[in-house]
mmCIF file of C-alpha atoms in Angstrom:
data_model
loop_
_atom_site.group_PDB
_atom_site.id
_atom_site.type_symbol
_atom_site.label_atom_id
_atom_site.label_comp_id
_atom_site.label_asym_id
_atom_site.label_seq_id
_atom_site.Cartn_x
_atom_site.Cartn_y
_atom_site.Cartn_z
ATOM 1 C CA UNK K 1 21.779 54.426 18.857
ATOM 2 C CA UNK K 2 18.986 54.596 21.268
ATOM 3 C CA UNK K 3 16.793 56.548 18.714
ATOM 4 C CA UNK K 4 17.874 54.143 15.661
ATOM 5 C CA UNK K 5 16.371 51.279 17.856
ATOM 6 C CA UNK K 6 13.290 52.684 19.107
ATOM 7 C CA UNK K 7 12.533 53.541 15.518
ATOM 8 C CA UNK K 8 13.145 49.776 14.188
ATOM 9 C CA UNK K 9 10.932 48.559 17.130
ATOM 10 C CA UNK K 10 8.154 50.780 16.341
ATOM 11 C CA UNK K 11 8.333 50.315 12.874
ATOM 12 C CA UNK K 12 8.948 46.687 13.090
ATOM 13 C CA UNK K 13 5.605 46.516 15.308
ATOM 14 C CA UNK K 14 4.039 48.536 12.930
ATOM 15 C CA UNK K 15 4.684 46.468 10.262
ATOM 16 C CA UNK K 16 4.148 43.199 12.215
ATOM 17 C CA UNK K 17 0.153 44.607 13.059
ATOM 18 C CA UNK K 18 -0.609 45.518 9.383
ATOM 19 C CA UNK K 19 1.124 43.152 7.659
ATOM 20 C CA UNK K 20 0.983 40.161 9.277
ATOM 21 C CA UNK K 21 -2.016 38.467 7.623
ATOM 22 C CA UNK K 22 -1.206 39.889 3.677
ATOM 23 C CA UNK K 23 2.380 38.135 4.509
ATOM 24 C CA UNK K 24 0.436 35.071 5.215
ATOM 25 C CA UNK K 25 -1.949 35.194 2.680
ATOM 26 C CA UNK K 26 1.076 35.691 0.066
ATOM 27 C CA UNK K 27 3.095 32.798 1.275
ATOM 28 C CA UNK K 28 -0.392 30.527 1.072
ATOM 29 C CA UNK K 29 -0.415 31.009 -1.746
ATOM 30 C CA UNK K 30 3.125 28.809 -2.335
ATOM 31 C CA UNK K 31 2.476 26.709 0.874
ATOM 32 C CA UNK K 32 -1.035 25.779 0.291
ATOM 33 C CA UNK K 33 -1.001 25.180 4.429
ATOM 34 C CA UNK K 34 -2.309 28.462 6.145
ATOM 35 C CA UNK K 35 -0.246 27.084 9.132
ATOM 36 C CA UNK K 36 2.770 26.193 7.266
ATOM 37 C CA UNK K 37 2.669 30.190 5.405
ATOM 38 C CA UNK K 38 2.127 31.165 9.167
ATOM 39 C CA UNK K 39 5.275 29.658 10.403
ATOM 40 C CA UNK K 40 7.182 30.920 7.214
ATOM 41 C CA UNK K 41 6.229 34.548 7.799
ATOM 42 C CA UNK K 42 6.795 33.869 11.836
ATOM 43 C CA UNK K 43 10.188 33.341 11.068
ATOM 44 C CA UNK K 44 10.509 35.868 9.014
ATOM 45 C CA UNK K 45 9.882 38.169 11.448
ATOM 46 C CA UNK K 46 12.146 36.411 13.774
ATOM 47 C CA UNK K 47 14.871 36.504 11.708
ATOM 48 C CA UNK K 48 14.373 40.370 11.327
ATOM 49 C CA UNK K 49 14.301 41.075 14.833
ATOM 50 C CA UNK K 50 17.163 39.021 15.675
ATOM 51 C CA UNK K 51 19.345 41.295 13.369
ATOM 52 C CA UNK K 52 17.724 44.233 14.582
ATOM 53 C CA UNK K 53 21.117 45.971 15.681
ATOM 54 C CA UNK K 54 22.348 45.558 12.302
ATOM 55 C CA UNK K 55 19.334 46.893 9.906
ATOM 56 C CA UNK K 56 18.351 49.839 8.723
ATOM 57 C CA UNK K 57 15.281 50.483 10.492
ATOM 58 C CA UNK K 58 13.451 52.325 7.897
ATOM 59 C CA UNK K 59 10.115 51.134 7.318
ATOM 60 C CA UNK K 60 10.324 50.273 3.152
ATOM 61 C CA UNK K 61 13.434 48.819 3.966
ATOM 62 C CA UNK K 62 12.247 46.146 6.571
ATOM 63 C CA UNK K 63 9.396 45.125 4.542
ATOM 64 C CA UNK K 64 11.766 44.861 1.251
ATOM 65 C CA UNK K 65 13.675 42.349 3.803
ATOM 66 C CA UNK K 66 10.734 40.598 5.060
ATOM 67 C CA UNK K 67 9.075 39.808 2.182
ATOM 68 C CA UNK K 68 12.390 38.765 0.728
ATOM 69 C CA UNK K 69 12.758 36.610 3.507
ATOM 70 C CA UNK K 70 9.653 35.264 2.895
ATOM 71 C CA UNK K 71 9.670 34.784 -0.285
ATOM 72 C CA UNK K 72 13.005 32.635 0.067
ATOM 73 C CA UNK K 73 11.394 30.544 2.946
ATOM 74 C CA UNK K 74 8.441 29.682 0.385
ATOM 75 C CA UNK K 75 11.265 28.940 -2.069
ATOM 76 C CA UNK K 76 12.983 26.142 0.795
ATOM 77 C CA UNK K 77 9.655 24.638 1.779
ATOM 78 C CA UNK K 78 8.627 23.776 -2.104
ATOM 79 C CA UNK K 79 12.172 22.243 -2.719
ATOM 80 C CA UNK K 80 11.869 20.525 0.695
ATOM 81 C CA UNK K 81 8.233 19.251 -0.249
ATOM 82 C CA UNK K 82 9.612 18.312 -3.669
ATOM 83 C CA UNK K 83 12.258 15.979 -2.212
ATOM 84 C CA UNK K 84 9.452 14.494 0.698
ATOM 85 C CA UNK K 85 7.516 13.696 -2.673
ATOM 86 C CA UNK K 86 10.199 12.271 -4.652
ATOM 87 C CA UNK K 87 11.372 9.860 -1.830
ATOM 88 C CA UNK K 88 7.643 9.132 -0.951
ATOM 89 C CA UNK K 89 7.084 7.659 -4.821
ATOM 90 C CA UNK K 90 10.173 6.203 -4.762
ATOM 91 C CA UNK K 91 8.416 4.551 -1.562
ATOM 92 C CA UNK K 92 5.485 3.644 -3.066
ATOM 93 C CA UNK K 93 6.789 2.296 -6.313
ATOM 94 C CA UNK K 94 9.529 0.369 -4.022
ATOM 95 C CA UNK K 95 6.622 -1.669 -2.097
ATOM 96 C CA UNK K 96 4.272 -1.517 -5.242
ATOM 97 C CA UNK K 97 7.578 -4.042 -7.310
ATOM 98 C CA UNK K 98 7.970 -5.787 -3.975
ATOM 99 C CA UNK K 99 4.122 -6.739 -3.731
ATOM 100 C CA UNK K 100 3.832 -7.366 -7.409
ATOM 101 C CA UNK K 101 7.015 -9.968 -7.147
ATOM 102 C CA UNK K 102 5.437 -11.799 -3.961
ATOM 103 C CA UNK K 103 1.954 -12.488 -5.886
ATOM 104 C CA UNK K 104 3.741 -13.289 -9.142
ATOM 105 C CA UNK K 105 5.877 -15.728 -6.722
ATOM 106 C CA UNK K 106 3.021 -16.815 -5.598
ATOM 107 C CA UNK K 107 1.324 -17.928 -8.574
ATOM 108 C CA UNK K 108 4.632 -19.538 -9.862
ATOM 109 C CA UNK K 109 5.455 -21.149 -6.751
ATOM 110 C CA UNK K 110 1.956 -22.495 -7.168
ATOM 111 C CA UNK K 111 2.113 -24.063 -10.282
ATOM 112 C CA UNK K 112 5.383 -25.350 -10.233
ATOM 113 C CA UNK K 113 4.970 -27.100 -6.864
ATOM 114 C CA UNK K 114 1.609 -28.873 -7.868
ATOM 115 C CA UNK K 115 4.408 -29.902 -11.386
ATOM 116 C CA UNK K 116 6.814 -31.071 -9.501
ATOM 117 C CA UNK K 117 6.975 -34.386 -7.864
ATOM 118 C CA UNK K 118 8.954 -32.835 -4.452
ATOM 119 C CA UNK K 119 7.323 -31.655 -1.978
ATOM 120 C CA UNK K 120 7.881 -28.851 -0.070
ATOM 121 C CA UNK K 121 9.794 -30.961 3.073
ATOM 122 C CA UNK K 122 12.188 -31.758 0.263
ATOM 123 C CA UNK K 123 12.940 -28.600 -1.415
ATOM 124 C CA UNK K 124 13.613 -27.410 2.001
ATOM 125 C CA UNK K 125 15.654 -30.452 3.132
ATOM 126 C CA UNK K 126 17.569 -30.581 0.276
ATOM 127 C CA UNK K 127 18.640 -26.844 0.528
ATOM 128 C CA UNK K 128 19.567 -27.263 4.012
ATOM 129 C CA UNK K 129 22.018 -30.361 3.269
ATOM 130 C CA UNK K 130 23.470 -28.709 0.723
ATOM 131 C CA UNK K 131 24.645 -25.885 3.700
ATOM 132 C CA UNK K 132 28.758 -25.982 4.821
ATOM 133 C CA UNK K 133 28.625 -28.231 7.551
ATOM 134 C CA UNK K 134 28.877 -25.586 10.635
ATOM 135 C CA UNK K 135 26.835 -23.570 8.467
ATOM 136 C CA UNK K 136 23.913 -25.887 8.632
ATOM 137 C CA UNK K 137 24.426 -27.312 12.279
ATOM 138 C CA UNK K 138 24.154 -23.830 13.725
ATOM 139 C CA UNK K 139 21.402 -23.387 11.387
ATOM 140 C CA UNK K 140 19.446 -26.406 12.520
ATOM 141 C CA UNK K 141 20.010 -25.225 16.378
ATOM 142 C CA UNK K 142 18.871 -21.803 15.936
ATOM 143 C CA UNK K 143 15.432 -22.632 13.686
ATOM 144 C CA UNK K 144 14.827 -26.301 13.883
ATOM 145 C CA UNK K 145 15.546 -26.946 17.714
ATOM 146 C CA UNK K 146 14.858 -22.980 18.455
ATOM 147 C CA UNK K 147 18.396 -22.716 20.200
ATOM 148 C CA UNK K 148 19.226 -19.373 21.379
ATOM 149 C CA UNK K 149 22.778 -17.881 19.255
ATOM 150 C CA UNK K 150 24.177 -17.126 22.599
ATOM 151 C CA UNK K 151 23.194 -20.889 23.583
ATOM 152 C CA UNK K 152 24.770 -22.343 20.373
ATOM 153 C CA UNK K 153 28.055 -20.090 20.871
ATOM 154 C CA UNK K 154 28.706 -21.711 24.238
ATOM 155 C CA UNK K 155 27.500 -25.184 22.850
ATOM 156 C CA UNK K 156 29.746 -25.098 20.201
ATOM 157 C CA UNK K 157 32.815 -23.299 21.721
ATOM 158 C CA UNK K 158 32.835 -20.830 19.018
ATOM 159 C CA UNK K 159 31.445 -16.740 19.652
ATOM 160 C CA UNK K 160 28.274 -15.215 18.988
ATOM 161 C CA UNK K 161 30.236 -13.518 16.149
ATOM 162 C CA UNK K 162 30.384 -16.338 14.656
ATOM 163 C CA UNK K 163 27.239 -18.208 14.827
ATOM 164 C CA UNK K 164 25.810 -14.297 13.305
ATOM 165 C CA UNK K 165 28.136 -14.439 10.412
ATOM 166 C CA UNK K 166 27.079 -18.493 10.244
ATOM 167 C CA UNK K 167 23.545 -17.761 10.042
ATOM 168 C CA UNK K 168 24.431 -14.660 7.397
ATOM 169 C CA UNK K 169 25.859 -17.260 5.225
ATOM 170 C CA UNK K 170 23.063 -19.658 5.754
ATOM 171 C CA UNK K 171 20.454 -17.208 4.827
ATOM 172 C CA UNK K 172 22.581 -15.967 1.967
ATOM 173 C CA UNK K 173 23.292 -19.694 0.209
ATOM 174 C CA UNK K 174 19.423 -20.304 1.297
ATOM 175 C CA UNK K 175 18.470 -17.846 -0.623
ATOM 176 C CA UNK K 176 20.339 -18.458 -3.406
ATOM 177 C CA UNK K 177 18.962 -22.482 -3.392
ATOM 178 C CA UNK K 178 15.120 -21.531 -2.947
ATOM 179 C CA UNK K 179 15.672 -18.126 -5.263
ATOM 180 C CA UNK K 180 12.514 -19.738 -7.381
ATOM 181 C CA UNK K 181 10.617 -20.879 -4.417
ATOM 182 C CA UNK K 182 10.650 -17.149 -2.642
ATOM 183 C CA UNK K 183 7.364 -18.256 -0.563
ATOM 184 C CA UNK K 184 9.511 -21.262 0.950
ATOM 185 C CA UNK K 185 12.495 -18.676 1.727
ATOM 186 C CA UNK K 186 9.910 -15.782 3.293
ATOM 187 C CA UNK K 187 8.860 -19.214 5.742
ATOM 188 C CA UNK K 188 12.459 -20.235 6.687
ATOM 189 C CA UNK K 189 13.164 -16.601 7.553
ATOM 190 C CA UNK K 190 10.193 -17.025 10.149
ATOM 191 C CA UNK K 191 10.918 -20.248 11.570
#
């Protein structure tokens, strides 16, 4: 046993020192990133040595095993970069649609105001009356008067609970009323 170990060390460590950089240079070439083929072939080796008591320590065999190894590591990272670049379009495309809608709403919300004979204090107004009752009392406290919800629970009698789930509604049937005036919405949100 001691003999089978001292072999596997020495020609692990032989390996290790002449190997090393044509390991690193061959998972480059998948990695692109010198220090991400570095870490690949670092583990690699780790991986090796932690199973030392369990592998053959012949020499062909351990490099058979590390570049194996290797090569499978280079094989996670490019699906793992794949997905990273998938979800980052996805991303991008998300915010590109989101900034396109806001400066098309824009230029609606533009033209239709300067057509119609409301004016923005309306539009608003209007949406707000047409709130539930509670609905738009609590909704008044909290962004007209600037109330606190905790404030408006204890005002009211009624728990924070349920001024949240009052203002949910609020924003919801808001948003709903001023679906064609988005700008107007994106301002009550911030009041």
């Amino acid at each position: 046993m001691e003999n089978t170990e001292r072999l596997f060390r020495s020609n692990f460590e032989s390996i290790y020192l002449s190997n090393f950089p044509g390991m690193v240079r061959f998972a480059c070439e998948y990695t692109v990133s010198e220090d991400d083929a570095k870490n690949i072939v670092q583990d690699a080796f780790t991986e090796i040595w932690d199973k030392r008591l369990t592998l053959d320590p012949d020499r062909k065999h351990l490099l058979a095993l590390l570049f194996t190894s290797i090569k499978n590591r280079c094989i996670d990272f490019l699906r793992h970069q794949t997905v990273v670049r998938e979800a980052e379009n996805v991303i991008q495309e998300e915010f590109r649609r989101d900034r396109k809608m806001r400066f098309d709403s824009l230029k609606i919300f533009d033209e239709e105001l300067l057509a119609s004979e409301e004016n923005i204090e309306d539009l608003i107004r209007k949406a707000i009356d047409a709130l539930p009752e509670q609905c738009r009392a609590i909704f008044i406290k909290n962004k007209l008067e600037g109330k606190k919800q905790k404030d408006i629970a204890a005002e009211m009698q009624l728990s924070v609970n349920t001024i949240e789930t009052q203002m949910s509604i609020a924003y919801r049937k808001l948003k709903q009323s001023l679906k064609n005036h988005i700008p107007l919405l994106l301002f009550l949100t911030m009041i």
